[in-house]
Amino acid sequence: MEMLLHRFNKQYESSSDISRYIADDIRQFVSQLDVIDGVVEQVELCLVEIVNNAYEHAYHYVDGCTIEISCLINSDGDLLVAVSDYGSSIAEDEFKQYINSEFIEPNPEDPSTWVTSGRGLIIVIELMDKLDFIKEGSKNTFVLHKKISSR
């Protein structure tokens, strides 16, 4: 039976630079638990991407909207980070399309591979063990799952 070992919860206000503050808070929380640096960096990168998506897509660059972060580590060595917003939601079929997509490496010879938009969720999916999306009323939550290891 898994037990909850550590938990972090905090609300933030959306802004163009809030993802950096959130990532710093989560880095500090996870680093205290002696998690391998590479895992911390992957989680941090993915968290920044999800928070930036909330600011851009859910809140359409509006400052001051609620972003909730919950992070927990259980006795099975699972790190779960939930990012919630109350803005516009991604369509379920669009999310499934990202889940089933593969990252296409940019090729200098092929301009069609140079796109920058739409890669963020694919990168998150590649780096995390699992990514869930939960819609409950007006609340949209992405849950990042990562198996962690101590040093």
PDB file of N, CA, C and O in Angstrom, residues 54-92:
ATOM      1  N   ALA A  54      -0.973  27.203 -19.529  1.00  0.00           N
ATOM      2  CA  ALA A  54      -2.142  27.725 -18.806  1.00  0.00           C
ATOM      3  C   ALA A  54      -2.244  29.236 -19.017  1.00  0.00           C
ATOM      4  O   ALA A  54      -3.335  29.753 -19.289  1.00  0.00           O
ATOM      5  N   TYR A  55      -1.139  29.929 -18.894  1.00  0.00           N
ATOM      6  CA  TYR A  55      -1.139  31.388 -19.069  1.00  0.00           C
ATOM      7  C   TYR A  55      -1.532  31.769 -20.495  1.00  0.00           C
ATOM      8  O   TYR A  55      -2.365  32.650 -20.705  1.00  0.00           O
ATOM      9  N   GLU A  56      -0.956  31.062 -21.470  1.00  0.00           N
ATOM     10  CA  GLU A  56      -1.207  31.396 -22.872  1.00  0.00           C
ATOM     11  C   GLU A  56      -2.572  30.917 -23.359  1.00  0.00           C
ATOM     12  O   GLU A  56      -3.345  31.699 -23.921  1.00  0.00           O
ATOM     13  N   HIS A  57      -2.861  29.636 -23.177  1.00  0.00           N
ATOM     14  CA  HIS A  57      -4.052  29.044 -23.788  1.00  0.00           C
ATOM     15  C   HIS A  57      -5.298  29.090 -22.908  1.00  0.00           C
ATOM     16  O   HIS A  57      -6.399  29.324 -23.412  1.00  0.00           O
ATOM     17  N   ALA A  58      -5.158  28.849 -21.615  1.00  0.00           N
ATOM     18  CA  ALA A  58      -6.328  28.858 -20.738  1.00  0.00           C
ATOM     19  C   ALA A  58      -6.745  30.279 -20.386  1.00  0.00           C
ATOM     20  O   ALA A  58      -7.930  30.599 -20.373  1.00  0.00           O
ATOM     21  N   TYR A  59      -5.746  31.142 -20.109  1.00  0.00           N
ATOM     22  CA  TYR A  59      -6.048  32.500 -19.665  1.00  0.00           C
ATOM     23  C   TYR A  59      -5.788  33.569 -20.719  1.00  0.00           C
ATOM     24  O   TYR A  59      -5.998  34.751 -20.457  1.00  0.00           O
ATOM     25  N   HIS A  60      -5.326  33.170 -21.884  1.00  0.00           N
ATOM     26  CA  HIS A  60      -5.118  34.091 -23.004  1.00  0.00           C
ATOM     27  C   HIS A  60      -4.294  35.313 -22.594  1.00  0.00           C
ATOM     28  O   HIS A  60      -4.642  36.448 -22.908  1.00  0.00           O
ATOM     29  N   TYR A  61      -3.210  35.049 -21.860  1.00  0.00           N
ATOM     30  CA  TYR A  61      -2.232  36.055 -21.413  1.00  0.00           C
ATOM     31  C   TYR A  61      -2.794  37.068 -20.409  1.00  0.00           C
ATOM     32  O   TYR A  61      -2.263  38.156 -20.253  1.00  0.00           O
ATOM     33  N   VAL A  62      -3.854  36.721 -19.712  1.00  0.00           N
ATOM     34  CA  VAL A  62      -4.428  37.610 -18.701  1.00  0.00           C
ATOM     35  C   VAL A  62      -3.706  37.365 -17.373  1.00  0.00           C
ATOM     36  O   VAL A  62      -3.613  36.227 -16.907  1.00  0.00           O
ATOM     37  N   ASP A  63      -3.192  38.422 -16.772  1.00  0.00           N
ATOM     38  CA  ASP A  63      -2.511  38.329 -15.482  1.00  0.00           C
ATOM     39  C   ASP A  63      -3.525  38.249 -14.339  1.00  0.00           C
ATOM     40  O   ASP A  63      -4.649  38.749 -14.453  1.00  0.00           O
ATOM     41  N   GLY A  64      -3.107  37.621 -13.235  1.00  0.00           N
ATOM     42  CA  GLY A  64      -3.903  37.614 -12.014  1.00  0.00           C
ATOM     43  C   GLY A  64      -4.891  36.485 -11.870  1.00  0.00           C
ATOM     44  O   GLY A  64      -5.634  36.445 -10.886  1.00  0.00           O
ATOM     45  N   CYS A  65      -4.914  35.545 -12.817  1.00  0.00           N
ATOM     46  CA  CYS A  65      -5.828  34.399 -12.724  1.00  0.00           C
ATOM     47  C   CYS A  65      -5.173  33.286 -11.905  1.00  0.00           C
ATOM     48  O   CYS A  65      -3.957  33.182 -11.818  1.00  0.00           O
ATOM     49  N   THR A  66      -5.983  32.432 -11.320  1.00  0.00           N
ATOM     50  CA  THR A  66      -5.494  31.393 -10.406  1.00  0.00           C
ATOM     51  C   THR A  66      -4.838  30.226 -11.134  1.00  0.00           C
ATOM     52  O   THR A  66      -5.420  29.657 -12.057  1.00  0.00           O
ATOM     53  N   ILE A  67      -3.651  29.882 -10.660  1.00  0.00           N
ATOM     54  CA  ILE A  67      -2.969  28.649 -11.049  1.00  0.00           C
ATOM     55  C   ILE A  67      -2.633  27.928  -9.747  1.00  0.00           C
ATOM     56  O   ILE A  67      -1.993  28.497  -8.869  1.00  0.00           O
ATOM     57  N   GLU A  68      -3.125  26.699  -9.628  1.00  0.00           N
ATOM     58  CA  GLU A  68      -2.891  25.909  -8.423  1.00  0.00           C
ATOM     59  C   GLU A  68      -1.871  24.821  -8.727  1.00  0.00           C
ATOM     60  O   GLU A  68      -1.950  24.155  -9.759  1.00  0.00           O
ATOM     61  N   ILE A  69      -0.944  24.660  -7.802  1.00  0.00           N
ATOM     62  CA  ILE A  69       0.077  23.627  -7.933  1.00  0.00           C
ATOM     63  C   ILE A  69      -0.010  22.700  -6.728  1.00  0.00           C
ATOM     64  O   ILE A  69      -0.062  23.147  -5.588  1.00  0.00           O
ATOM     65  N   SER A  70      -0.041  21.419  -7.016  1.00  0.00           N
ATOM     66  CA  SER A  70       0.006  20.400  -5.965  1.00  0.00           C
ATOM     67  C   SER A  70       1.073  19.398  -6.376  1.00  0.00           C
ATOM     68  O   SER A  70       1.103  18.950  -7.516  1.00  0.00           O
ATOM     69  N   CYS A  71       1.945  19.096  -5.460  1.00  0.00           N
ATOM     70  CA  CYS A  71       3.020  18.149  -5.735  1.00  0.00           C
ATOM     71  C   CYS A  71       3.070  17.165  -4.584  1.00  0.00           C
ATOM     72  O   CYS A  71       3.028  17.564  -3.422  1.00  0.00           O
ATOM     73  N   LEU A  72       3.141  15.882  -4.912  1.00  0.00           N
ATOM     74  CA  LEU A  72       3.256  14.891  -3.851  1.00  0.00           C
ATOM     75  C   LEU A  72       4.217  13.798  -4.262  1.00  0.00           C
ATOM     76  O   LEU A  72       4.420  13.531  -5.439  1.00  0.00           O
ATOM     77  N   ILE A  73       4.804  13.208  -3.249  1.00  0.00           N
ATOM     78  CA  ILE A  73       5.692  12.066  -3.434  1.00  0.00           C
ATOM     79  C   ILE A  73       5.173  10.974  -2.506  1.00  0.00           C
ATOM     80  O   ILE A  73       4.940  11.211  -1.321  1.00  0.00           O
ATOM     81  N   ASN A  74       4.971   9.783  -3.078  1.00  0.00           N
ATOM     82  CA  ASN A  74       4.460   8.685  -2.256  1.00  0.00           C
ATOM     83  C   ASN A  74       5.563   7.667  -1.971  1.00  0.00           C
ATOM     84  O   ASN A  74       6.686   7.763  -2.492  1.00  0.00           O
ATOM     85  N   SER A  75       5.254   6.701  -1.157  1.00  0.00           N
ATOM     86  CA  SER A  75       6.238   5.716  -0.718  1.00  0.00           C
ATOM     87  C   SER A  75       6.683   4.779  -1.838  1.00  0.00           C
ATOM     88  O   SER A  75       7.676   4.075  -1.693  1.00  0.00           O
ATOM     89  N   ASP A  76       5.972   4.764  -2.965  1.00  0.00           N
ATOM     90  CA  ASP A  76       6.375   3.948  -4.109  1.00  0.00           C
ATOM     91  C   ASP A  76       7.398   4.672  -4.985  1.00  0.00           C
ATOM     92  O   ASP A  76       7.809   4.151  -6.018  1.00  0.00           O
ATOM     93  N   GLY A  77       7.791   5.885  -4.589  1.00  0.00           N
ATOM     94  CA  GLY A  77       8.755   6.645  -5.369  1.00  0.00           C
ATOM     95  C   GLY A  77       8.136   7.346  -6.568  1.00  0.00           C
ATOM     96  O   GLY A  77       8.804   7.601  -7.564  1.00  0.00           O
ATOM     97  N   ASP A  78       6.862   7.668  -6.483  1.00  0.00           N
ATOM     98  CA  ASP A  78       6.166   8.381  -7.546  1.00  0.00           C
ATOM     99  C   ASP A  78       6.055   9.858  -7.190  1.00  0.00           C
ATOM    100  O   ASP A  78       5.627  10.198  -6.080  1.00  0.00           O
ATOM    101  N   LEU A  79       6.430  10.705  -8.125  1.00  0.00           N
ATOM    102  CA  LEU A  79       6.251  12.145  -7.998  1.00  0.00           C
ATOM    103  C   LEU A  79       5.087  12.526  -8.896  1.00  0.00           C
ATOM    104  O   LEU A  79       5.079  12.185 -10.083  1.00  0.00           O
ATOM    105  N   LEU A  80       4.089  13.183  -8.318  1.00  0.00           N
ATOM    106  CA  LEU A  80       2.951  13.663  -9.091  1.00  0.00           C
ATOM    107  C   LEU A  80       2.856  15.163  -8.897  1.00  0.00           C
ATOM    108  O   LEU A  80       2.849  15.646  -7.756  1.00  0.00           O
ATOM    109  N   VAL A  81       2.790  15.879 -10.013  1.00  0.00           N
ATOM    110  CA  VAL A  81       2.646  17.326  -9.974  1.00  0.00           C
ATOM    111  C   VAL A  81       1.375  17.676 -10.732  1.00  0.00           C
ATOM    112  O   VAL A  81       1.240  17.342 -11.913  1.00  0.00           O
ATOM    113  N   ALA A  82       0.433  18.317 -10.051  1.00  0.00           N
ATOM    114  CA  ALA A  82      -0.825  18.731 -10.667  1.00  0.00           C
ATOM    115  C   ALA A  82      -0.810  20.235 -10.861  1.00  0.00           C
ATOM    116  O   ALA A  82      -0.496  20.984  -9.935  1.00  0.00           O
ATOM    117  N   VAL A  83      -1.135  20.655 -12.076  1.00  0.00           N
ATOM    118  CA  VAL A  83      -1.223  22.078 -12.422  1.00  0.00           C
ATOM    119  C   VAL A  83      -2.666  22.330 -12.831  1.00  0.00           C
ATOM    120  O   VAL A  83      -3.148  21.755 -13.803  1.00  0.00           O
ATOM    121  N   SER A  84      -3.347  23.200 -12.072  1.00  0.00           N
ATOM    122  CA  SER A  84      -4.762  23.473 -12.339  1.00  0.00           C
ATOM    123  C   SER A  84      -4.980  24.934 -12.686  1.00  0.00           C
ATOM    124  O   SER A  84      -4.331  25.816 -12.131  1.00  0.00           O
ATOM    125  N   ASP A  85      -5.918  25.152 -13.610  1.00  0.00           N
ATOM    126  CA  ASP A  85      -6.352  26.500 -13.961  1.00  0.00           C
ATOM    127  C   ASP A  85      -7.872  26.472 -14.112  1.00  0.00           C
ATOM    128  O   ASP A  85      -8.486  25.413 -14.065  1.00  0.00           O
ATOM    129  N   TYR A  86      -8.450  27.649 -14.270  1.00  0.00           N
ATOM    130  CA  TYR A  86      -9.908  27.784 -14.407  1.00  0.00           C
ATOM    131  C   TYR A  86     -10.272  28.552 -15.672  1.00  0.00           C
ATOM    132  O   TYR A  86     -11.273  29.236 -15.728  1.00  0.00           O
ATOM    133  N   GLY A  87      -9.446  28.388 -16.698  1.00  0.00           N
ATOM    134  CA  GLY A  87      -9.645  29.103 -17.953  1.00  0.00           C
ATOM    135  C   GLY A  87     -10.191  28.190 -19.039  1.00  0.00           C
ATOM    136  O   GLY A  87     -10.831  27.170 -18.759  1.00  0.00           O
ATOM    137  N   SER A  88      -9.894  28.554 -20.279  1.00  0.00           N
ATOM    138  CA  SER A  88     -10.298  27.748 -21.430  1.00  0.00           C
ATOM    139  C   SER A  88      -9.624  26.391 -21.361  1.00  0.00           C
ATOM    140  O   SER A  88      -8.472  26.283 -20.938  1.00  0.00           O
ATOM    141  N   SER A  89     -10.333  25.378 -21.797  1.00  0.00           N
ATOM    142  CA  SER A  89      -9.847  24.004 -21.678  1.00  0.00           C
ATOM    143  C   SER A  89      -9.382  23.467 -23.025  1.00  0.00           C
ATOM    144  O   SER A  89      -9.908  23.846 -24.073  1.00  0.00           O
ATOM    145  N   ILE A  90      -8.420  22.574 -22.986  1.00  0.00           N
ATOM    146  CA  ILE A  90      -8.030  21.839 -24.189  1.00  0.00           C
ATOM    147  C   ILE A  90      -9.127  20.809 -24.467  1.00  0.00           C
ATOM    148  O   ILE A  90      -9.686  20.219 -23.534  1.00  0.00           O
ATOM    149  N   ALA A  91      -9.445  20.616 -25.726  1.00  0.00           N
ATOM    150  CA  ALA A  91     -10.443  19.611 -26.097  1.00  0.00           C
ATOM    151  C   ALA A  91      -9.869  18.218 -25.854  1.00  0.00           C
ATOM    152  O   ALA A  91      -8.679  17.990 -26.043  1.00  0.00           O
ATOM    153  N   GLU A  92     -10.726  17.304 -25.419  1.00  0.00           N
ATOM    154  CA  GLU A  92     -10.270  15.953 -25.107  1.00  0.00           C
ATOM    155  C   GLU A  92      -9.618  15.283 -26.312  1.00  0.00           C
ATOM    156  O   GLU A  92      -8.583  14.635 -26.183  1.00  0.00           O
TER     157      GLU A  92
END
